[in-house]
Coordinates of C-alpha atoms in Angstrom, one line a residue:
X1 CA 33.8 -16.9 52.3
X2 CA 33.1 -15.2 49.0
X3 CA 35.5 -12.5 50.0
X4 CA 38.6 -14.7 50.0
X5 CA 38.7 -15.4 46.2
X6 CA 38.2 -11.7 45.5
X7 CA 41.0 -10.8 47.8
X8 CA 43.3 -13.4 46.2
X9 CA 42.4 -12.0 42.7
X10 CA 43.0 -8.4 43.9
X11 CA 46.4 -9.4 45.4
X12 CA 47.4 -11.2 42.2
X13 CA 46.5 -8.1 40.1
X14 CA 48.5 -5.8 42.5
X15 CA 51.5 -8.1 42.3
X16 CA 51.3 -8.4 38.5
X17 CA 51.1 -4.6 38.2
X18 CA 54.1 -4.3 40.5
X19 CA 56.1 -6.7 38.4
X20 CA 55.3 -4.8 35.3
X21 CA 56.5 -1.5 36.9
X22 CA 59.7 -3.1 38.1
X23 CA 60.5 -4.6 34.6
X24 CA 59.8 -1.3 32.7
X25 CA 62.8 0.8 33.9
X26 CA 65.3 -1.9 33.2
X27 CA 64.0 -2.5 29.7
X28 CA 66.1 -0.3 27.5
X29 CA 65.3 0.7 24.0
X30 CA 67.2 -1.8 21.9
X31 CA 66.0 -0.7 18.5
X32 CA 66.3 3.1 19.1
X33 CA 66.7 5.2 15.9
X34 CA 69.3 7.7 17.2
X35 CA 68.8 9.9 14.2
X36 CA 65.2 10.4 15.1
X37 CA 66.0 10.8 18.8
X38 CA 68.7 13.4 18.0
X39 CA 67.9 17.1 18.4
X40 CA 66.6 19.6 21.0
X41 CA 64.7 18.3 24.0
X42 CA 63.1 20.1 26.9
X43 CA 63.7 18.5 30.3
X44 CA 60.2 18.8 32.0
X45 CA 60.5 16.6 35.1
X46 CA 63.2 14.9 37.1
X47 CA 63.3 12.2 39.7
X48 CA 66.7 11.7 41.4
X49 CA 68.6 10.3 44.3
X50 CA 71.4 12.8 44.0
X51 CA 71.5 15.2 47.0
X52 CA 71.6 18.8 46.0
X53 CA 70.9 18.1 42.3
X54 CA 67.8 20.2 42.2
X55 CA 68.0 23.9 43.3
X56 CA 65.6 25.5 45.6
X57 CA 62.0 25.8 44.4
X58 CA 62.2 29.4 43.5
X59 CA 65.3 28.8 41.3
X60 CA 64.0 25.8 39.3
X61 CA 63.4 26.2 35.5
X62 CA 62.9 23.9 32.6
X63 CA 66.1 22.1 31.5
X64 CA 67.2 21.2 28.0
X65 CA 69.3 18.7 26.2
X66 CA 70.7 18.5 22.7
X67 CA 71.5 14.9 21.6
X68 CA 73.6 14.5 18.4
X69 CA 74.9 11.4 16.8
X70 CA 78.6 12.3 16.8
X71 CA 79.9 9.3 14.8
X72 CA 79.1 5.6 14.8
X73 CA 78.7 4.4 18.4
X74 CA 79.1 7.9 19.8
X75 CA 76.7 10.6 21.1
X76 CA 77.4 14.2 21.9
X77 CA 75.0 15.3 24.6
X78 CA 74.7 18.9 25.9
X79 CA 72.6 19.6 28.9
X80 CA 71.5 22.9 30.3
X81 CA 70.0 22.8 33.8
X82 CA 69.0 25.3 36.4
X83 CA 71.4 24.9 39.4
X84 CA 71.8 26.8 42.7
X85 CA 74.3 29.1 41.0
X86 CA 72.1 29.7 37.9
X87 CA 71.8 28.1 34.6
X88 CA 74.7 25.8 33.8
X89 CA 75.4 23.7 30.7
X90 CA 77.7 20.7 30.2
X91 CA 78.7 18.8 27.0
X92 CA 79.9 15.3 27.1
X93 CA 80.8 12.7 24.4
X94 CA 79.4 9.3 25.2
X95 CA 80.5 5.9 23.8
X96 CA 78.1 3.0 23.2
X97 CA 78.6 0.0 25.3
X98 CA 79.2 -3.1 23.1
X99 CA 77.0 -5.4 25.2
X100 CA 74.2 -3.1 26.5
X101 CA 71.9 -0.4 25.1
X102 CA 73.7 2.3 27.1
X103 CA 76.1 5.1 26.3
X104 CA 78.8 6.1 28.9
X105 CA 81.9 8.2 29.6
X106 CA 83.2 7.1 32.9
X107 CA 86.1 9.6 32.8
X108 CA 83.5 12.4 32.9
X109 CA 81.4 10.7 35.5
X110 CA 78.6 9.4 33.2
X111 CA 78.1 5.8 34.0
X112 CA 75.0 5.4 31.9
X113 CA 72.7 7.2 29.5
X114 CA 69.7 4.9 28.9
X115 CA 66.6 5.7 26.9
X116 CA 63.9 3.7 28.6
X117 CA 61.1 4.6 26.3
X118 CA 60.3 7.0 23.5
X119 CA 58.0 7.7 20.6
X120 CA 60.4 10.5 19.5
X121 CA 58.1 13.2 20.8
X122 CA 59.0 12.4 24.3
X123 CA 61.7 10.3 26.0
X124 CA 62.2 8.8 29.4
X125 CA 65.9 8.8 30.1
X126 CA 67.8 7.2 33.0
X127 CA 71.0 8.9 33.7
X128 CA 73.5 7.3 36.0
X129 CA 76.3 9.5 37.3
X130 CA 79.2 8.6 39.6
X131 CA 82.6 9.5 41.0
X132 CA 84.7 8.6 44.0
X133 CA 82.7 5.4 44.6
X134 CA 79.3 7.1 44.7
X135 CA 76.6 6.6 42.1
X136 CA 73.4 8.6 41.6
X137 CA 70.5 8.0 39.3
X138 CA 68.3 10.6 37.7
X139 CA 65.2 9.9 35.6
X140 CA 64.5 12.7 33.2
X141 CA 61.4 13.3 31.1
X142 CA 62.5 14.7 27.7
X143 CA 59.9 16.3 25.5
X144 CA 59.9 18.2 22.2
X145 CA 57.3 20.6 23.6
X146 CA 57.6 22.7 26.8
X147 CA 54.4 21.3 28.2
X148 CA 54.2 17.6 29.3
X149 CA 51.3 15.3 28.8
X150 CA 49.6 13.6 31.7
X151 CA 50.4 10.2 30.3
X152 CA 54.1 11.0 30.0
X153 CA 54.2 12.4 33.6
X154 CA 52.4 9.3 34.8
X155 CA 55.0 7.1 33.1
X156 CA 57.8 9.1 34.8
X157 CA 56.1 8.7 38.2
X158 CA 55.5 5.0 37.7
X159 CA 59.1 4.4 36.7
X160 CA 60.5 6.6 39.5
X161 CA 58.5 4.7 42.0
X162 CA 59.8 1.4 40.6
X163 CA 63.4 2.8 40.9
X164 CA 62.6 4.2 44.3
X165 CA 63.2 7.7 43.2
X166 CA 59.6 9.0 43.7
X167 CA 60.3 11.0 46.9
X168 CA 62.6 13.3 44.9
X169 CA 60.4 13.7 41.7
X170 CA 59.5 17.2 40.6
X171 CA 57.8 18.7 37.6
X172 CA 59.8 21.7 36.6
X173 CA 58.2 25.2 36.2
X174 CA 57.4 26.5 32.7
X175 CA 60.2 29.1 32.8
X176 CA 62.3 28.1 29.7
X177 CA 64.9 30.8 30.0
X178 CA 67.6 28.3 30.9
X179 CA 66.5 25.7 28.3
X180 CA 66.6 28.3 25.6
X181 CA 70.3 28.9 26.1
X182 CA 70.8 25.7 24.0
X183 CA 68.6 26.8 21.1
X184 CA 70.5 27.6 17.9

């Protein structure tokens, strides 16, 4: 009989933890200082539901992003990522949504660029891409250094599980040759 209250308490704690995990990814950074967030970032880990987004294991390398405030309400984002055909980079200008803390450019297939959390040394970014009626989500771990902390990796894994992206989550190898193509 004493086991029943303990089980109820354990169940309540598990449910509360689950609710916190599900709330976290949708909570966007409303008061983000984009001047502080701007600059060069390594992409250290990725969780995605996009088929073929990640190349084969032996071709994976650290990614990189450069985020710049272009003008009020606009961001210029350049991303270099290891793909099956080698390192590729793309640049896109994003416009701030007037109602949400998201930047987008639907003409270029970027439906959402959300910064879910940051302390400006790392950032957890949810990228929504889509064309021809298909949408894909990628959760990216941005970091100023080329080595992630355990806490930031844990945050990515928790958020990717809540977003149901955890089966396709990978920490990228330390090879920064692709990432360094964006360095000035």
